Amino acid sequence: MQTFKFIRPADSAAAIAAAAQSKTAQQGADVRFMGGGTTLIDLMKLNVETPTRVLDINRLPLDKIEDTPDHGLRIGATVRNSDLAYHPRVQRDYSVLSQAILQGASAQIRNMATVGGNLLQRTRCVYFRDTAMPCNKREPGTGCPAITGSNRTLAILGTSEHCIATNPSDMCIALAALEATVQIQGTKGPRVIAFGDFHLLPGSTPQRETVLEPGDLITHITLPPPASGSKQLYLKLRDRASYEFALASAAVVLTITNGKITRARIALGGVGTKPWRSPEAEAALSGKAANDVTFRQAAEAALRGAKPQSENGFKIELAKRCLTHALCTAAAS
Ligand SMILES: Cc1cc2nc3c(=O)[nH]c(=O)nc-3n(C[C@H](O)[C@H](O)[C@H](O)COP(=O)(O)OP(=O)(O)OC[C@H]3O[C@@H](n4cnc5c(N)ncnc54)[C@H](O)[C@@H]3O)c2cc1C
Ligand code: SF4
């Protein structure tokens, strides 16, 4: 691990000014914020991330969970994943988020990991984490060995010829289905980004994963008021029952009135290069009878654009069954 300077900025303005000196906000940035450090320090030990300055943001006043005037929820960027998962309002009104967080990582990691850091966790693609290998995301222009190599766990939706890395987050899948927004403070002032616009598809620039610019600090995530009477579920399928990333997952938020689906918000994990909201599945559900046939049709629609590689074709049927089962279970709850 290369040597670096550890700095505790006095306030957000100092943190943003220091981070703005970085040439990029993404991979390769030489000044980095640190939340829990469970991604950043991990990757620094592997020499995948090599910042010269690490800005510890844990003393900034961003650790509160507060009701918004319209009965939504405003979550500070340094709130720990565990604190969010066990917050009474999250458990009552946004249970899909609580379920998703509690199915991720381990209790120890969730106690350290922050909300802001979770949004920016990096892919678990084995080539990305091995500096002896080429990787377009880590070193742009060097190639993507995963496309012809080990790709069993990688993405089937949103891929490009330059990168097929999966976004590994569970929490972000629930945030996508809940239509969260991301509050950012940067050198030009504050701005708000819809969750679906925050992460970028890899395209020809897989090293650029989000819309963040140098100096941009995530300050809060906001959840809109909960959909009244909604049924929520997060289902995660993986190689072992705990401490493992998703092969396929589904976050569903359904409102059913008199047997008909009046509102559906659907997102998939483990299969997309970004947290994968599925407007196709939502359209296939909206206004239809809440039954097994409708649910399978929605799953077919969600995976219609899937592009498998040599080892991950099984994910198409797995993701369809995951979403169908999540919808059946939520509807019956
Ligand atoms: C062994 C292991 C297993 C795991 N399993 C799972 C799993 O099953 N599911 C899952 O979803 N996750 C899993 N994780 C990932 C874990 O959830 C993330 O590492 C964690 O959420 C990152 O949060 P952090 O606060 O530690 O981030 P950090 O490591 O502190 O930061 C991550 C990135 O975010 C940037 N950053 C942090 N805060 C801000 C901010 N406020 N504004 C702008 N940039 C910021 C940092 O500069 C860095 O680039 C696992 C991790 C490990 C190590
Ligand atoms: S899939 Fe993406 S992260 Fe993995 S080797 Fe290819 S470019 Fe790198």
mmCIF file of C-alpha atoms and ligand atoms in Angstrom:
data_model
loop_
_atom_site.group_PDB
_atom_site.id
_atom_site.type_symbol
_atom_site.label_atom_id
_atom_site.label_comp_id
_atom_site.label_asym_id
_atom_site.label_seq_id
_atom_site.Cartn_x
_atom_site.Cartn_y
_atom_site.Cartn_z
ATOM 1 C CA MET A 1 0.000 0.000 0.000
ATOM 2 C CA GLN A 2 1.465 3.358 -0.967
ATOM 3 C CA THR A 3 1.881 6.047 1.695
ATOM 4 C CA PHE A 4 -0.830 8.687 1.991
ATOM 5 C CA LYS A 5 -1.762 11.655 4.133
ATOM 6 C CA PHE A 6 -4.778 11.174 6.443
ATOM 7 C CA ILE A 7 -6.701 14.430 6.957
ATOM 8 C CA ARG A 8 -9.726 15.303 9.103
ATOM 9 C CA PRO A 9 -11.350 18.365 7.499
ATOM 10 C CA ALA A 10 -13.009 20.764 9.952
ATOM 11 C CA ASP A 11 -16.151 21.198 7.875
ATOM 12 C CA SER A 12 -17.792 20.293 4.558
ATOM 13 C CA ALA A 13 -16.397 23.384 2.817
ATOM 14 C CA ALA A 14 -12.828 22.381 3.712
ATOM 15 C CA ALA A 15 -13.461 18.792 2.619
ATOM 16 C CA ILE A 16 -14.915 19.894 -0.733
ATOM 17 C CA ALA A 17 -12.101 22.418 -1.363
ATOM 18 C CA ALA A 18 -9.467 19.746 -0.704
ATOM 19 C CA ALA A 19 -11.188 17.105 -2.859
ATOM 20 C CA ALA A 20 -11.667 19.609 -5.685
ATOM 21 C CA GLN A 21 -7.893 19.610 -6.177
ATOM 22 C CA SER A 22 -8.221 16.105 -7.589
ATOM 23 C CA LYS A 23 -8.115 15.706 -11.375
ATOM 24 C CA THR A 24 -11.015 13.234 -11.388
ATOM 25 C CA ALA A 25 -13.774 12.306 -8.959
ATOM 26 C CA GLN A 26 -13.554 8.633 -9.789
ATOM 27 C CA GLN A 27 -10.961 5.927 -10.215
ATOM 28 C CA GLY A 28 -7.462 7.311 -9.947
ATOM 29 C CA ALA A 29 -8.501 10.382 -7.955
ATOM 30 C CA ASP A 30 -5.606 11.323 -5.729
ATOM 31 C CA VAL A 31 -7.758 12.956 -3.039
ATOM 32 C CA ARG A 32 -10.558 10.803 -1.634
ATOM 33 C CA PHE A 33 -13.263 11.056 0.973
ATOM 34 C CA MET A 34 -13.450 8.190 3.422
ATOM 35 C CA GLY A 35 -16.651 7.012 5.135
ATOM 36 C CA GLY A 36 -16.336 3.574 6.720
ATOM 37 C CA GLY A 37 -13.312 2.738 4.563
ATOM 38 C CA THR A 38 -14.593 -0.794 3.877
ATOM 39 C CA THR A 39 -14.243 -0.315 0.108
ATOM 40 C CA LEU A 40 -11.539 2.340 -0.077
ATOM 41 C CA ILE A 41 -9.009 0.891 2.359
ATOM 42 C CA ASP A 42 -9.653 -2.622 1.024
ATOM 43 C CA LEU A 43 -8.719 -1.461 -2.486
ATOM 44 C CA MET A 44 -5.770 0.608 -1.242
ATOM 45 C CA LYS A 45 -4.295 -2.552 0.295
ATOM 46 C CA LEU A 46 -4.528 -4.164 -3.162
ATOM 47 C CA ASN A 47 -2.977 -1.059 -4.814
ATOM 48 C CA VAL A 48 -6.103 -0.738 -6.934
ATOM 49 C CA GLU A 49 -6.806 2.644 -5.321
ATOM 50 C CA THR A 50 -3.739 4.819 -4.664
ATOM 51 C CA PRO A 51 -4.824 8.211 -3.285
ATOM 52 C CA THR A 52 -2.163 10.479 -1.812
ATOM 53 C CA ARG A 53 -4.667 12.202 0.490
ATOM 54 C CA VAL A 54 -7.582 10.579 2.324
ATOM 55 C CA LEU A 55 -10.176 12.943 3.832
ATOM 56 C CA ASP A 56 -11.983 11.419 6.793
ATOM 57 C CA ILE A 57 -15.536 12.838 6.641
ATOM 58 C CA ASN A 58 -16.840 11.086 9.759
ATOM 59 C CA ARG A 59 -16.755 14.251 11.893
ATOM 60 C CA LEU A 60 -18.943 16.225 9.505
ATOM 61 C CA PRO A 61 -22.537 16.669 10.712
ATOM 62 C CA LEU A 62 -23.972 14.194 8.204
ATOM 63 C CA ASP A 63 -24.971 11.394 10.568
ATOM 64 C CA LYS A 64 -28.682 12.101 11.120
ATOM 65 C CA ILE A 65 -31.856 10.440 9.843
ATOM 66 C CA GLU A 66 -34.675 13.003 9.812
ATOM 67 C CA ASP A 67 -38.288 13.228 8.659
ATOM 68 C CA THR A 68 -38.842 15.671 5.805
ATOM 69 C CA PRO A 69 -41.821 18.095 5.913
ATOM 70 C CA ASP A 70 -43.678 15.917 3.345
ATOM 71 C CA HIS A 71 -43.167 12.761 5.505
ATOM 72 C CA GLY A 72 -40.276 11.444 3.476
ATOM 73 C CA LEU A 73 -36.881 10.682 5.044
ATOM 74 C CA ARG A 74 -33.551 12.505 4.807
ATOM 75 C CA ILE A 75 -30.545 10.303 5.490
ATOM 76 C CA GLY A 76 -27.084 11.755 6.152
ATOM 77 C CA ALA A 77 -24.199 10.387 4.084
ATOM 78 C CA THR A 78 -22.244 9.130 7.099
ATOM 79 C CA VAL A 79 -25.185 7.253 8.642
ATOM 80 C CA ARG A 80 -24.013 3.657 9.152
ATOM 81 C CA ASN A 81 -25.749 0.968 7.122
ATOM 82 C CA SER A 82 -26.821 -0.810 10.364
ATOM 83 C CA ASP A 83 -28.329 2.333 11.869
ATOM 84 C CA LEU A 84 -30.333 2.889 8.703
ATOM 85 C CA ALA A 85 -31.538 -0.722 8.498
ATOM 86 C CA TYR A 86 -32.805 -0.678 12.107
ATOM 87 C CA HIS A 87 -34.306 2.823 12.061
ATOM 88 C CA PRO A 88 -38.006 2.503 13.056
ATOM 89 C CA ARG A 89 -39.308 4.533 10.118
ATOM 90 C CA VAL A 90 -37.202 2.565 7.642
ATOM 91 C CA GLN A 91 -38.467 -0.703 9.082
ATOM 92 C CA ARG A 92 -42.079 0.515 8.991
ATOM 93 C CA ASP A 93 -42.318 2.583 5.789
ATOM 94 C CA TYR A 94 -39.338 1.523 3.640
ATOM 95 C CA SER A 95 -38.911 -2.105 4.663
ATOM 96 C CA VAL A 96 -37.409 -3.075 1.285
ATOM 97 C CA LEU A 97 -34.420 -0.870 2.180
ATOM 98 C CA SER A 98 -33.981 -2.430 5.598
ATOM 99 C CA GLN A 99 -34.193 -5.933 4.109
ATOM 100 C CA ALA A 100 -31.670 -5.118 1.360
ATOM 101 C CA ILE A 101 -29.107 -3.673 3.756
ATOM 102 C CA LEU A 102 -29.408 -6.588 6.185
ATOM 103 C CA GLN A 103 -28.780 -9.089 3.389
ATOM 104 C CA GLY A 104 -25.497 -7.372 2.461
ATOM 105 C CA ALA A 105 -21.975 -8.013 3.763
ATOM 106 C CA SER A 106 -21.655 -8.889 7.477
ATOM 107 C CA ALA A 107 -22.822 -7.242 10.700
ATOM 108 C CA GLN A 108 -19.308 -5.869 11.313
ATOM 109 C CA ILE A 109 -19.059 -4.337 7.840
ATOM 110 C CA ARG A 110 -22.592 -2.883 8.061
ATOM 111 C CA ASN A 111 -21.621 -1.260 11.382
ATOM 112 C CA MET A 112 -18.746 0.564 9.640
ATOM 113 C CA ALA A 113 -20.106 1.163 6.133
ATOM 114 C CA THR A 114 -21.784 4.486 5.411
ATOM 115 C CA VAL A 115 -24.671 5.351 3.112
ATOM 116 C CA GLY A 116 -22.502 7.602 0.901
ATOM 117 C CA GLY A 117 -19.774 4.955 0.641
ATOM 118 C CA ASN A 118 -22.253 2.235 -0.272
ATOM 119 C CA LEU A 119 -23.351 4.243 -3.310
ATOM 120 C CA LEU A 120 -19.757 4.296 -4.512
ATOM 121 C CA GLN A 121 -18.607 0.780 -3.742
ATOM 122 C CA ARG A 122 -16.634 -0.739 -6.609
ATOM 123 C CA THR A 123 -17.251 -3.860 -8.637
ATOM 124 C CA ARG A 124 -16.074 -7.269 -7.390
ATOM 125 C CA CYS A 125 -14.836 -8.247 -10.903
ATOM 126 C CA VAL A 126 -11.697 -10.283 -10.191
ATOM 127 C CA TYR A 127 -9.678 -8.559 -12.936
ATOM 128 C CA PHE A 128 -10.482 -5.132 -11.536
ATOM 129 C CA ARG A 129 -9.099 -6.184 -8.158
ATOM 130 C CA ASP A 130 -5.865 -7.674 -9.576
ATOM 131 C CA THR A 131 -3.314 -5.096 -10.719
ATOM 132 C CA ALA A 132 -1.396 -7.787 -12.653
ATOM 133 C CA MET A 133 -4.325 -7.991 -15.107
ATOM 134 C CA PRO A 134 -5.534 -5.532 -17.739
ATOM 135 C CA CYS A 135 -8.862 -3.838 -17.001
ATOM 136 C CA ASN A 136 -10.525 -0.917 -18.798
ATOM 137 C CA LYS A 137 -12.151 0.257 -15.596
ATOM 138 C CA ARG A 138 -8.909 0.346 -13.591
ATOM 139 C CA GLU A 139 -6.609 1.352 -16.472
ATOM 140 C CA PRO A 140 -8.596 2.750 -19.396
ATOM 141 C CA GLY A 141 -7.614 1.342 -22.773
ATOM 142 C CA THR A 142 -5.974 -1.872 -21.510
ATOM 143 C CA GLY A 143 -8.892 -4.167 -22.433
ATOM 144 C CA CYS A 144 -11.526 -6.271 -20.723
ATOM 145 C CA PRO A 145 -10.328 -9.833 -20.056
ATOM 146 C CA ALA A 146 -13.631 -10.682 -18.353
ATOM 147 C CA ILE A 147 -15.522 -10.756 -21.653
ATOM 148 C CA THR A 148 -13.630 -13.861 -22.755
ATOM 149 C CA GLY A 149 -12.588 -14.947 -19.262
ATOM 150 C CA SER A 150 -14.104 -15.390 -15.834
ATOM 151 C CA ASN A 151 -17.512 -13.727 -16.053
ATOM 152 C CA ARG A 152 -19.891 -15.994 -14.107
ATOM 153 C CA THR A 153 -20.779 -13.257 -11.591
ATOM 154 C CA LEU A 154 -20.760 -10.343 -14.034
ATOM 155 C CA ALA A 155 -23.529 -8.317 -15.645
ATOM 156 C CA ILE A 156 -26.037 -9.195 -18.369
ATOM 157 C CA LEU A 157 -27.830 -5.829 -18.514
ATOM 158 C CA GLY A 158 -26.269 -2.480 -19.440
ATOM 159 C CA THR A 159 -22.958 -3.975 -20.565
ATOM 160 C CA SER A 160 -20.673 -2.640 -23.289
ATOM 161 C CA GLU A 161 -17.806 -4.078 -25.311
ATOM 162 C CA HIS A 162 -15.513 -2.246 -22.877
ATOM 163 C CA CYS A 163 -16.844 -3.501 -19.526
ATOM 164 C CA ILE A 164 -19.383 -5.985 -18.153
ATOM 165 C CA ALA A 165 -18.770 -5.392 -14.432
ATOM 166 C CA THR A 166 -21.739 -5.794 -12.078
ATOM 167 C CA ASN A 167 -22.696 -3.099 -9.613
ATOM 168 C CA PRO A 168 -22.528 -5.123 -6.378
ATOM 169 C CA SER A 169 -24.690 -3.049 -4.025
ATOM 170 C CA ASP A 170 -27.831 -4.385 -2.339
ATOM 171 C CA MET A 171 -28.781 -1.092 -0.698
ATOM 172 C CA CYS A 172 -28.768 0.736 -4.057
ATOM 173 C CA ILE A 173 -31.284 -1.701 -5.541
ATOM 174 C CA ALA A 174 -33.802 -0.781 -2.857
ATOM 175 C CA LEU A 175 -32.996 2.941 -3.265
ATOM 176 C CA ALA A 176 -33.675 2.625 -7.008
ATOM 177 C CA ALA A 177 -37.091 1.018 -6.377
ATOM 178 C CA LEU A 178 -37.905 3.663 -3.743
ATOM 179 C CA GLU A 179 -37.031 6.488 -6.176
ATOM 180 C CA ALA A 180 -34.543 8.110 -3.821
ATOM 181 C CA THR A 181 -32.667 11.290 -4.659
ATOM 182 C CA VAL A 182 -29.000 12.052 -3.999
ATOM 183 C CA GLN A 183 -28.027 15.415 -2.487
ATOM 184 C CA ILE A 184 -24.572 16.594 -3.515
ATOM 185 C CA GLN A 185 -22.535 19.579 -2.354
ATOM 186 C CA GLY A 186 -19.805 20.684 -4.763
ATOM 187 C CA THR A 187 -17.606 23.658 -5.588
ATOM 188 C CA LYS A 188 -20.516 25.245 -7.497
ATOM 189 C CA GLY A 189 -23.062 24.690 -4.693
ATOM 190 C CA PRO A 190 -25.669 22.031 -3.930
ATOM 191 C CA ARG A 191 -27.544 19.901 -6.457
ATOM 192 C CA VAL A 192 -30.017 17.017 -6.397
ATOM 193 C CA ILE A 193 -29.787 13.974 -8.664
ATOM 194 C CA ALA A 194 -32.525 11.379 -9.195
ATOM 195 C CA PHE A 195 -31.173 8.010 -8.082
ATOM 196 C CA GLY A 196 -31.607 6.503 -11.556
ATOM 197 C CA ASP A 197 -29.361 9.215 -13.029
ATOM 198 C CA PHE A 198 -26.587 8.977 -10.424
ATOM 199 C CA HIS A 199 -24.787 5.851 -11.729
ATOM 200 C CA LEU A 200 -23.588 5.719 -15.343
ATOM 201 C CA LEU A 201 -23.552 2.858 -17.827
ATOM 202 C CA PRO A 202 -19.996 1.766 -18.723
ATOM 203 C CA GLY A 203 -20.182 2.614 -22.462
ATOM 204 C CA SER A 204 -16.687 3.466 -23.660
ATOM 205 C CA THR A 205 -15.706 5.067 -20.318
ATOM 206 C CA PRO A 206 -16.149 2.359 -17.656
ATOM 207 C CA GLN A 207 -13.744 4.207 -15.349
ATOM 208 C CA ARG A 208 -16.463 6.838 -14.882
ATOM 209 C CA GLU A 209 -19.149 5.261 -12.704
ATOM 210 C CA THR A 210 -21.220 8.206 -11.483
ATOM 211 C CA VAL A 211 -22.033 11.819 -12.307
ATOM 212 C CA LEU A 212 -19.775 13.085 -9.495
ATOM 213 C CA GLU A 213 -17.218 15.775 -10.327
ATOM 214 C CA PRO A 214 -14.000 16.555 -8.423
ATOM 215 C CA GLY A 215 -14.852 17.943 -4.979
ATOM 216 C CA ASP A 216 -18.428 16.594 -4.998
ATOM 217 C CA LEU A 217 -19.491 15.387 -1.557
ATOM 218 C CA ILE A 218 -22.638 13.302 -1.167
ATOM 219 C CA THR A 219 -24.361 14.898 1.815
ATOM 220 C CA HIS A 220 -27.742 13.115 1.974
ATOM 221 C CA ILE A 221 -30.069 10.622 0.377
ATOM 222 C CA THR A 222 -33.748 11.554 0.452
ATOM 223 C CA LEU A 223 -36.641 9.109 0.243
ATOM 224 C CA PRO A 224 -39.998 10.401 -1.014
ATOM 225 C CA PRO A 225 -43.078 9.862 1.184
ATOM 226 C CA PRO A 226 -43.884 6.125 1.288
ATOM 227 C CA ALA A 227 -46.514 4.811 -1.119
ATOM 228 C CA SER A 228 -49.474 4.210 1.158
ATOM 229 C CA GLY A 229 -50.321 0.542 1.730
ATOM 230 C CA SER A 230 -47.437 -0.690 -0.416
ATOM 231 C CA LYS A 231 -46.108 -4.228 -0.143
ATOM 232 C CA GLN A 232 -42.306 -4.339 -0.221
ATOM 233 C CA LEU A 233 -39.761 -7.113 -0.586
ATOM 234 C CA TYR A 234 -36.056 -7.603 -1.298
ATOM 235 C CA LEU A 235 -35.090 -11.084 -2.463
ATOM 236 C CA LYS A 236 -31.405 -11.924 -2.887
ATOM 237 C CA LEU A 237 -30.095 -15.111 -4.520
ATOM 238 C CA ARG A 238 -26.418 -15.959 -4.021
ATOM 239 C CA ASP A 239 -23.950 -18.837 -3.848
ATOM 240 C CA ARG A 240 -24.197 -19.101 -0.055
ATOM 241 C CA ALA A 241 -26.728 -17.899 2.468
ATOM 242 C CA SER A 242 -24.717 -15.048 3.999
ATOM 243 C CA TYR A 243 -21.691 -12.806 3.452
ATOM 244 C CA GLU A 244 -21.942 -13.096 -0.322
ATOM 245 C CA PHE A 245 -22.839 -10.774 -3.182
ATOM 246 C CA ALA A 246 -26.009 -11.287 -5.237
ATOM 247 C CA LEU A 247 -26.071 -13.408 -8.370
ATOM 248 C CA ALA A 248 -29.545 -11.974 -8.844
ATOM 249 C CA SER A 249 -31.771 -9.902 -6.590
ATOM 250 C CA ALA A 250 -35.050 -8.035 -6.836
ATOM 251 C CA ALA A 251 -36.511 -5.079 -4.951
ATOM 252 C CA VAL A 252 -40.268 -4.763 -5.386
ATOM 253 C CA VAL A 253 -42.676 -2.108 -4.136
ATOM 254 C CA LEU A 254 -46.272 -2.916 -5.070
ATOM 255 C CA THR A 255 -49.631 -1.319 -4.421
ATOM 256 C CA ILE A 256 -52.523 -3.690 -5.035
ATOM 257 C CA THR A 257 -56.142 -2.567 -4.902
ATOM 258 C CA ASN A 258 -58.987 -5.077 -5.295
ATOM 259 C CA GLY A 259 -56.638 -7.628 -6.871
ATOM 260 C CA LYS A 260 -55.202 -5.132 -9.387
ATOM 261 C CA ILE A 261 -51.709 -3.653 -9.355
ATOM 262 C CA THR A 262 -52.118 0.097 -9.217
ATOM 263 C CA ARG A 263 -48.460 0.966 -8.722
ATOM 264 C CA ALA A 264 -45.228 -1.021 -9.201
ATOM 265 C CA ARG A 265 -41.603 -0.049 -8.686
ATOM 266 C CA ILE A 266 -39.063 -2.706 -9.618
ATOM 267 C CA ALA A 267 -35.270 -2.864 -9.499
ATOM 268 C CA LEU A 268 -32.853 -5.733 -10.043
ATOM 269 C CA GLY A 269 -29.437 -6.423 -8.518
ATOM 270 C CA GLY A 270 -26.555 -8.735 -9.428
ATOM 271 C CA VAL A 271 -27.351 -8.499 -13.126
ATOM 272 C CA GLY A 272 -26.793 -4.852 -14.111
ATOM 273 C CA THR A 273 -23.763 -2.640 -14.607
ATOM 274 C CA LYS A 274 -25.670 -0.124 -12.463
ATOM 275 C CA PRO A 275 -28.538 -0.558 -9.970
ATOM 276 C CA TRP A 276 -31.130 -1.736 -12.481
ATOM 277 C CA ARG A 277 -34.560 -0.106 -12.338
ATOM 278 C CA SER A 278 -36.904 -1.860 -14.754
ATOM 279 C CA PRO A 279 -39.538 0.396 -16.358
ATOM 280 C CA GLU A 280 -40.340 -2.593 -18.633
ATOM 281 C CA ALA A 281 -41.385 -4.732 -15.657
ATOM 282 C CA GLU A 282 -43.282 -1.821 -14.105
ATOM 283 C CA ALA A 283 -45.255 -1.279 -17.339
ATOM 284 C CA ALA A 284 -46.015 -5.017 -17.566
ATOM 285 C CA LEU A 285 -47.458 -4.950 -14.021
ATOM 286 C CA SER A 286 -49.326 -1.673 -14.014
ATOM 287 C CA GLY A 287 -53.117 -2.060 -14.154
ATOM 288 C CA LYS A 288 -52.906 -5.871 -14.397
ATOM 289 C CA ALA A 289 -54.323 -8.577 -12.145
ATOM 290 C CA ALA A 290 -51.890 -9.523 -9.391
ATOM 291 C CA ASN A 291 -51.314 -13.161 -10.302
ATOM 292 C CA ASP A 292 -48.526 -15.567 -11.298
ATOM 293 C CA VAL A 293 -49.056 -15.049 -15.034
ATOM 294 C CA THR A 294 -48.656 -11.281 -14.745
ATOM 295 C CA PHE A 295 -45.594 -11.672 -12.527
ATOM 296 C CA ARG A 296 -43.827 -13.994 -14.972
ATOM 297 C CA GLN A 297 -44.672 -11.620 -17.857
ATOM 298 C CA ALA A 298 -43.079 -8.778 -15.910
ATOM 299 C CA ALA A 299 -39.945 -10.884 -15.359
ATOM 300 C CA GLU A 300 -39.774 -11.724 -19.075
ATOM 301 C CA ALA A 301 -40.037 -8.017 -19.874
ATOM 302 C CA ALA A 302 -37.330 -7.087 -17.370
ATOM 303 C CA LEU A 303 -34.792 -9.480 -18.875
ATOM 304 C CA ARG A 304 -35.669 -8.998 -22.545
ATOM 305 C CA GLY A 305 -32.540 -6.963 -23.242
ATOM 306 C CA ALA A 306 -30.141 -9.289 -21.398
ATOM 307 C CA LYS A 307 -26.835 -10.063 -23.082
ATOM 308 C CA PRO A 308 -25.095 -13.080 -21.545
ATOM 309 C CA GLN A 309 -21.396 -13.945 -21.783
ATOM 310 C CA SER A 310 -19.759 -17.398 -21.812
ATOM 311 C CA GLU A 311 -20.376 -18.238 -18.121
ATOM 312 C CA ASN A 312 -23.296 -16.130 -16.946
ATOM 313 C CA GLY A 313 -26.193 -17.134 -19.213
ATOM 314 C CA PHE A 314 -27.792 -18.887 -16.232
ATOM 315 C CA LYS A 315 -28.448 -15.469 -14.704
ATOM 316 C CA ILE A 316 -31.234 -14.739 -17.180
ATOM 317 C CA GLU A 317 -33.529 -17.492 -15.904
ATOM 318 C CA LEU A 318 -32.295 -16.996 -12.331
ATOM 319 C CA ALA A 319 -33.187 -13.292 -12.406
ATOM 320 C CA LYS A 320 -36.589 -14.044 -13.951
ATOM 321 C CA ARG A 321 -37.391 -16.551 -11.223
ATOM 322 C CA CYS A 322 -36.041 -14.190 -8.577
ATOM 323 C CA LEU A 323 -38.333 -11.367 -9.688
ATOM 324 C CA THR A 324 -41.353 -13.660 -10.172
ATOM 325 C CA HIS A 325 -40.913 -15.157 -6.717
ATOM 326 C CA ALA A 326 -40.376 -11.730 -5.111
ATOM 327 C CA LEU A 327 -43.600 -10.447 -6.717
ATOM 328 C CA CYS A 328 -45.604 -13.524 -5.655
ATOM 329 C CA THR A 329 -44.314 -13.298 -2.091
ATOM 330 C CA ALA A 330 -44.881 -9.549 -1.793
ATOM 331 C CA ALA A 331 -48.391 -9.794 -3.243
ATOM 332 C CA ALA A 332 -49.303 -12.554 -0.791
ATOM 333 C CA SER A 333 -47.931 -10.674 2.246
HETATM 334 C C1 LIG B 1 -16.056 -8.633 2.532
HETATM 335 C C2 LIG B 1 -17.102 -7.672 2.037
HETATM 336 C C3 LIG B 1 -18.373 -8.142 1.704
HETATM 337 C C4 LIG B 1 -19.343 -7.257 1.268
HETATM 338 N N1 LIG B 1 -20.582 -7.718 0.903
HETATM 339 C C5 LIG B 1 -21.524 -6.856 0.435
HETATM 340 C C6 LIG B 1 -22.812 -7.294 0.030
HETATM 341 O O1 LIG B 1 -23.141 -8.482 0.117
HETATM 342 N N2 LIG B 1 -23.682 -6.373 -0.426
HETATM 343 C C7 LIG B 1 -23.367 -5.043 -0.514
HETATM 344 O O2 LIG B 1 -24.193 -4.248 -0.950
HETATM 345 N N3 LIG B 1 -22.151 -4.596 -0.164
HETATM 346 C C8 LIG B 1 -21.228 -5.467 0.295
HETATM 347 N N4 LIG B 1 -19.999 -5.011 0.650
HETATM 348 C C9 LIG B 1 -19.642 -3.635 0.335
HETATM 349 C C10 LIG B 1 -19.936 -2.672 1.457
HETATM 350 O O3 LIG B 1 -21.320 -2.499 1.560
HETATM 351 C C11 LIG B 1 -19.240 -1.381 1.064
HETATM 352 O O4 LIG B 1 -17.859 -1.596 1.194
HETATM 353 C C12 LIG B 1 -19.665 -0.217 1.920
HETATM 354 O O5 LIG B 1 -21.026 0.052 1.804
HETATM 355 C C13 LIG B 1 -18.892 1.017 1.539
HETATM 356 O O6 LIG B 1 -19.143 2.016 2.499
HETATM 357 P P1 LIG B 1 -17.952 2.767 3.234
HETATM 358 O O7 LIG B 1 -18.536 3.852 4.022
HETATM 359 O O8 LIG B 1 -17.077 1.804 3.961
HETATM 360 O O9 LIG B 1 -17.197 3.343 1.951
HETATM 361 P P2 LIG B 1 -15.705 3.891 1.830
HETATM 362 O O10 LIG B 1 -14.780 2.743 1.626
HETATM 363 O O11 LIG B 1 -15.388 4.837 2.922
HETATM 364 O O12 LIG B 1 -15.846 4.722 0.485
HETATM 365 C C14 LIG B 1 -16.175 4.102 -0.736
HETATM 366 C C15 LIG B 1 -16.033 5.146 -1.844
HETATM 367 O O13 LIG B 1 -16.972 6.189 -1.637
HETATM 368 C C16 LIG B 1 -16.326 7.461 -1.555
HETATM 369 N N5 LIG B 1 -17.128 8.199 -0.575
HETATM 370 C C17 LIG B 1 -17.459 7.786 0.672
HETATM 371 N N6 LIG B 1 -18.327 8.643 1.228
HETATM 372 C C18 LIG B 1 -18.538 9.634 0.317
HETATM 373 C C19 LIG B 1 -19.345 10.813 0.293
HETATM 374 N N7 LIG B 1 -20.122 11.168 1.331
HETATM 375 N N8 LIG B 1 -19.312 11.596 -0.823
HETATM 376 C C20 LIG B 1 -18.553 11.263 -1.897
HETATM 377 N N9 LIG B 1 -17.761 10.160 -1.921
HETATM 378 C C21 LIG B 1 -17.772 9.355 -0.833
HETATM 379 C C22 LIG B 1 -14.907 7.151 -1.154
HETATM 380 O O14 LIG B 1 -14.003 8.147 -1.592
HETATM 381 C C23 LIG B 1 -14.677 5.836 -1.870
HETATM 382 O O15 LIG B 1 -14.346 6.068 -3.221
HETATM 383 C C24 LIG B 1 -19.025 -5.872 1.136
HETATM 384 C C25 LIG B 1 -17.761 -5.395 1.511
HETATM 385 C C26 LIG B 1 -16.804 -6.285 1.952
HETATM 386 C C27 LIG B 1 -15.451 -5.744 2.329
HETATM 387 S S1 SF4 B 2 -15.584 -6.275 -16.687
HETATM 388 FE FE1 SF4 B 2 -14.965 -4.157 -16.331
HETATM 389 S S2 SF4 B 2 -13.970 -4.285 -14.331
HETATM 390 FE FE2 SF4 B 2 -13.992 -6.388 -15.170
HETATM 391 S S3 SF4 B 2 -12.093 -6.624 -16.383
HETATM 392 FE FE3 SF4 B 2 -13.648 -5.888 -17.768
HETATM 393 S S4 SF4 B 2 -13.295 -3.665 -17.735
HETATM 394 FE FE4 SF4 B 2 -12.365 -4.459 -15.894
#
